[in-house]
Coordinates of C-alpha atoms and ligand atoms in Angstrom, one line a residue:
V1 CA 22.7 16.7 11.9
P2 CA 22.7 17.1 8.1
A3 CA 25.2 19.8 7.2
A4 CA 23.8 20.7 3.7
L5 CA 20.1 20.4 4.5
D6 CA 18.5 22.8 6.8
E7 CA 17.8 20.7 9.9
T8 CA 14.8 22.7 10.8
A9 CA 13.2 21.6 7.5
V10 CA 13.2 18.0 8.5
S11 CA 10.0 16.9 10.4
P12 CA 9.8 13.2 11.4
I13 CA 6.4 11.5 11.0
H14 CA 7.3 8.7 13.4
P15 CA 10.5 9.0 15.5
D16 CA 12.3 6.7 13.1
F17 CA 10.1 6.3 10.1
G18 CA 9.0 8.9 7.5
A19 CA 10.2 12.5 7.4
I20 CA 8.8 15.6 5.7
I21 CA 11.5 17.7 4.1
V22 CA 10.9 21.2 2.8
G23 CA 13.2 23.4 0.8
V24 CA 15.3 20.9 -1.3
D25 CA 15.8 22.3 -4.8
F26 CA 15.9 19.5 -7.3
S27 CA 16.4 21.7 -10.3
A28 CA 19.9 22.9 -9.2
P29 CA 22.9 20.5 -9.0
M30 CA 23.1 19.1 -5.5
T31 CA 26.3 19.1 -3.6
D32 CA 27.8 15.7 -2.7
Q33 CA 27.2 16.6 1.0
A34 CA 23.5 17.1 0.3
I35 CA 23.3 13.7 -1.4
T36 CA 25.1 12.1 1.6
D37 CA 22.7 13.9 3.9
I38 CA 19.7 12.6 2.0
Q39 CA 21.1 9.0 2.1
R40 CA 21.6 9.3 5.9
L41 CA 18.1 10.6 6.3
A42 CA 16.8 7.7 4.2
D43 CA 18.8 5.3 6.4
T44 CA 17.1 6.8 9.5
Y45 CA 13.5 7.4 8.2
A46 CA 13.2 5.0 5.1
V47 CA 10.6 7.3 3.5
L48 CA 11.3 10.9 2.7
V49 CA 8.6 13.3 1.6
F50 CA 9.9 16.3 -0.2
R51 CA 7.2 19.0 -0.2
N52 CA 7.1 22.0 -2.6
A53 CA 9.7 20.5 -4.9
A54 CA 8.3 22.7 -7.6
A55 CA 8.0 21.1 -11.0
V56 CA 10.8 18.6 -11.1
G57 CA 11.5 17.6 -14.7
D58 CA 12.2 14.0 -15.6
A59 CA 15.8 14.8 -16.4
D60 CA 16.3 16.3 -12.9
Q61 CA 14.6 13.3 -11.3
L62 CA 16.9 10.9 -13.2
E63 CA 20.0 12.9 -12.3
F64 CA 18.9 12.8 -8.6
C65 CA 18.4 9.0 -8.9
R66 CA 21.8 8.5 -10.5
R67 CA 23.5 10.5 -7.7
L68 CA 21.9 8.2 -5.1
G69 CA 23.3 5.0 -6.5
P70 CA 23.9 2.8 -9.5
G71 CA 21.2 2.6 -12.1
P72 CA 18.5 3.6 -12.6
I73 CA 16.6 0.5 -13.3
L74 CA 15.6 0.7 -16.9
G75 CA 12.3 -1.0 -16.3
I76 CA 11.5 -4.5 -17.4
E77 CA 9.9 -4.6 -20.8
R78 CA 6.3 -3.6 -19.9
P79 CA 3.3 -3.0 -22.1
P80 CA 4.1 0.6 -23.1
M81 CA 2.3 3.0 -20.8
A82 CA 4.0 6.1 -22.2
A83 CA 6.0 6.7 -25.3
G84 CA 9.0 8.9 -25.5
L85 CA 10.1 8.9 -21.9
L86 CA 13.8 9.1 -21.0
P87 CA 15.2 5.6 -20.4
G88 CA 14.9 4.9 -16.7
V89 CA 11.7 6.9 -16.2
I90 CA 8.7 4.6 -15.5
A91 CA 5.3 6.1 -16.0
L92 CA 2.5 4.7 -13.9
R93 CA -0.8 6.0 -15.2
N94 CA -4.3 5.0 -16.4
L95 CA -3.8 7.0 -19.6
D96 CA -2.7 6.1 -23.1
D97 CA -0.3 8.1 -25.3
D98 CA -3.2 10.3 -26.6
G99 CA -4.0 11.1 -23.0
E100 CA -7.2 9.1 -23.0
I101 CA -8.2 6.9 -20.1
V102 CA -7.3 3.3 -20.6
P103 CA -10.3 0.9 -20.5
L104 CA -10.5 -1.0 -17.2
D105 CA -10.2 -4.4 -18.9
D106 CA -7.1 -3.4 -20.9
R107 CA -4.0 -5.4 -20.1
R108 CA -2.1 -2.2 -19.4
N109 CA -4.4 -1.6 -16.5
A110 CA -3.5 -4.9 -14.9
F111 CA 0.1 -3.6 -14.7
R112 CA -1.0 -0.5 -12.9
K113 CA -3.4 -2.4 -10.6
A114 CA -0.6 -4.7 -9.5
N115 CA 0.9 -1.7 -7.7
E116 CA -2.1 -2.0 -5.3
L117 CA -0.6 -5.1 -3.9
W118 CA 1.9 -4.6 -1.1
H119 CA 5.4 -4.8 -2.7
T120 CA 8.9 -3.5 -2.9
D121 CA 10.2 -2.4 -6.3
E122 CA 12.0 -4.8 -8.6
S123 CA 12.6 -7.5 -6.0
F124 CA 12.1 -9.9 -8.9
S125 CA 15.2 -8.6 -10.6
F126 CA 18.7 -9.8 -10.0
D127 CA 19.8 -6.2 -9.3
R128 CA 17.2 -5.3 -6.7
G129 CA 15.6 -1.8 -6.5
A130 CA 17.2 0.3 -3.8
Y131 CA 15.8 3.9 -3.7
S132 CA 12.7 4.7 -5.5
I133 CA 11.7 8.3 -6.3
L134 CA 8.1 9.0 -7.2
K135 CA 6.6 12.2 -8.4
A136 CA 3.1 13.2 -9.3
V137 CA 2.4 14.5 -12.8
E138 CA -1.4 14.4 -12.7
L139 CA -3.5 13.7 -9.7
P140 CA -7.1 12.8 -9.2
P141 CA -9.1 15.3 -7.1
D142 CA -9.6 15.5 -3.3
G143 CA -6.5 13.6 -2.3
A144 CA -7.7 10.4 -3.9
A145 CA -5.2 7.6 -4.4
P146 CA -2.8 8.1 -1.6
T147 CA 0.3 5.8 -1.5
E148 CA 0.8 3.7 1.6
F149 CA 4.1 2.6 3.2
T150 CA 5.1 0.1 5.9
D151 CA 8.3 0.2 7.8
M152 CA 9.7 -3.4 7.5
R153 CA 12.4 -2.7 10.0
S154 CA 9.8 -2.1 12.7
V155 CA 8.2 -5.4 11.7
V156 CA 11.4 -7.3 12.3
D157 CA 11.9 -5.5 15.6
D158 CA 8.6 -7.0 16.8
L159 CA 9.3 -10.6 15.7
P160 CA 10.0 -13.3 18.3
D161 CA 13.6 -14.3 18.3
S162 CA 12.8 -17.9 17.2
L163 CA 11.0 -16.6 14.1
I164 CA 13.9 -14.3 13.2
A165 CA 16.2 -17.3 13.5
Q166 CA 14.0 -19.3 11.2
L167 CA 13.7 -16.4 8.7
L168 CA 17.4 -15.7 8.6
A169 CA 17.9 -19.2 7.1
L170 CA 15.3 -18.8 4.4
T171 CA 15.1 -17.3 0.9
A172 CA 12.1 -16.6 -1.3
V173 CA 11.3 -16.7 -5.0
H174 CA 10.2 -13.3 -6.3
S175 CA 8.3 -13.4 -9.7
L176 CA 6.7 -10.5 -11.6
P177 CA 4.4 -12.8 -13.6
Y178 CA 3.2 -14.2 -10.3
S179 CA 2.2 -10.8 -8.8
L180 CA 0.7 -9.7 -12.1
H181 CA -1.4 -12.9 -12.1
L182 CA -2.6 -12.0 -8.6
S183 CA -3.9 -8.7 -10.0
G184 CA -5.7 -10.4 -12.9
Y185 CA -3.1 -10.4 -15.6
E186 CA -2.9 -13.6 -17.6
A187 CA 0.8 -14.1 -17.9
L188 CA 1.8 -15.7 -21.2
E189 CA 4.5 -18.3 -21.7
A190 CA 6.7 -15.6 -23.2
D191 CA 6.2 -13.4 -20.1
Y192 CA 7.8 -16.1 -17.9
E193 CA 10.8 -16.2 -20.3
R194 CA 11.4 -12.5 -20.4
W195 CA 10.8 -11.9 -16.7
P196 CA 12.8 -14.6 -14.9
S197 CA 12.4 -14.9 -11.1
S198 CA 14.9 -14.0 -8.5
I199 CA 15.8 -15.6 -5.2
Q200 CA 16.1 -13.2 -2.3
P201 CA 16.7 -13.4 1.5
L202 CA 13.7 -12.9 3.7
V203 CA 15.6 -10.6 6.0
N204 CA 17.8 -7.7 4.9
H205 CA 20.6 -6.3 6.9
N206 CA 21.6 -2.7 6.4
T207 CA 25.4 -2.6 7.1
R208 CA 25.4 1.2 7.5
T209 CA 22.8 1.2 10.3
G210 CA 22.9 -2.4 11.6
R211 CA 19.1 -2.6 11.2
R212 CA 17.3 -5.6 9.8
S213 CA 14.2 -5.5 7.7
L214 CA 11.7 -8.1 6.5
Y215 CA 12.0 -8.3 2.7
L216 CA 8.5 -9.1 1.8
A217 CA 6.4 -8.4 -1.3
K218 CA 3.5 -9.8 -3.2
H219 CA 6.0 -10.8 -5.8
I220 CA 7.0 -13.7 -3.6
K221 CA 5.7 -16.9 -5.1
K222 CA 7.2 -19.3 -2.7
I223 CA 9.6 -19.7 0.2
V224 CA 12.5 -21.9 -1.0
G225 CA 12.7 -25.3 0.7
L226 CA 9.2 -25.3 2.3
D227 CA 6.3 -27.3 0.9
D228 CA 3.5 -25.2 -0.6
D229 CA 1.3 -25.3 2.4
E230 CA 4.1 -24.3 4.9
S231 CA 5.2 -21.6 2.6
E232 CA 1.7 -20.1 2.2
L233 CA 1.1 -20.3 6.0
L234 CA 4.4 -18.5 6.8
L235 CA 3.8 -15.8 4.2
A236 CA 0.3 -15.2 5.4
D237 CA 1.6 -14.8 9.0
L238 CA 4.3 -12.4 7.8
F239 CA 1.9 -10.3 5.8
D240 CA -0.4 -10.2 8.8
R241 CA 2.5 -9.0 11.0
A242 CA 3.3 -6.3 8.3
R243 CA -0.3 -5.2 8.3
R244 CA -0.1 -4.6 12.0
A245 CA 3.3 -2.8 11.8
K246 CA 3.9 -0.1 14.4
N247 CA 5.2 2.2 11.7
F248 CA 2.9 3.0 8.8
Y249 CA 2.5 6.1 6.7
R250 CA -0.2 7.0 4.1
H251 CA 0.9 9.7 1.8
T252 CA -1.8 12.0 0.4
W253 CA -0.3 13.6 -2.7
S254 CA 0.0 17.4 -3.4
P255 CA 1.1 18.4 -6.9
N256 CA 4.7 19.3 -6.1
D257 CA 5.6 16.3 -3.8
I258 CA 8.5 13.9 -4.4
V259 CA 8.6 10.8 -2.3
L260 CA 11.7 8.8 -1.9
W261 CA 11.7 5.4 -0.2
D262 CA 14.3 2.7 0.6
N263 CA 12.9 -0.5 -1.1
L264 CA 15.1 -2.7 1.1
A265 CA 13.5 -1.3 4.3
T266 CA 9.9 -0.8 3.4
M267 CA 6.9 -2.1 1.5
H268 CA 4.4 0.2 -0.3
R269 CA 1.3 0.1 -2.4
A270 CA -0.9 2.3 -4.5
T271 CA -4.5 2.6 -3.6
S272 CA -7.5 2.3 -5.9
F273 CA -9.4 5.3 -7.3
E274 CA -12.2 5.9 -9.8
S275 CA -9.8 5.0 -12.6
S276 CA -12.6 4.8 -15.2
T277 CA -13.3 8.5 -14.9
M278 CA -10.4 10.1 -13.0
R279 CA -6.9 10.6 -14.4
R280 CA -3.7 9.9 -12.6
E281 CA -0.1 9.8 -13.7
M282 CA 3.0 9.3 -11.6
R283 CA 6.6 8.9 -12.7
R284 CA 9.1 6.7 -10.9
T285 CA 12.9 6.2 -11.1
T286 CA 14.6 3.5 -9.1
S287 CA 18.3 3.1 -8.3
L288 CA 19.9 -0.3 -7.9
E289 CA 21.2 -1.8 -4.7
L290 CA 24.7 -0.8 -3.8
A291 CA 26.6 -4.1 -3.7
G292 CA 27.2 -5.2 -0.1
T293 CA 24.9 -2.8 1.6
Y294 CA 22.3 -5.3 2.6
Ligands
AKG301 O1 1.2 5.1 -7.7 C1 1.4 4.9 -6.6 O2 0.8 5.4 -5.7 C2 2.5 3.9 -6.1 C3 3.3 3.4 -7.3 C4 4.0 2.2 -7.0 O3 3.6 1.3 -6.3 C5 5.4 1.9 -7.6 O4 5.8 2.8 -8.3 O5 5.9 0.9 -7.4

């Protein structure tokens, strides 16, 4: 039972995936106990939805992120989607710096659209993303553009033992230019140079909880050691299993929501909206993996 958070304010969405938490004040310094409680809740539920987190400023969001672990990830060098942000704050929006809607065929849009592929944040980096914290700055009307989450622990729980044994021996190449290419971005030679790939296990193991999760993302270009056809077949099978995961959550945004997820236990994706007429801006901070945790 969390000591510093009011236990009655925690409402699970599934028994072990997704929880709605009301009453956390992000504008006041949090006690160490509150941070520990939030980490424990994240270990249990993997996605935490903080409702009514009234107007959390970027500095408060960054501070919260820093308390959760090393980092934040500074963000790979991306086409600028927002000038003047604090380092570590990533803006995801269909707006330019004058607040105008970015044309659909603009390269900057391809970056945003890539979030509509199932992924986990910064798996293509040597220092992987651990916790991501996302808040809404400007939302399209009528609950458009929810964010979807899949519990990758529940996916592993449902895998046959023989497949788990196979996956435990495998690693995969994660590449940002590859997933950008899937969403229509023509990666340049220079992109491959500035965004090197990473090699990651296919199965994560959380040493605090003992639970495994499938570490899958559309950033995966190839499974190491398999030929291209075998790799494609296995990936298609794994994505299919993830699509049918027992634990799934679609978050419909309200203005003062903050959503935190464990990238090493989940996949997520943005969903499409009328981005040629509607405006949307989200801001994300992502902490780095604590060495030895997974
Ligand atoms: O904008 C969203 O709904 C999701 C954003 C996302 O996928 C990300 O920040 O990685």
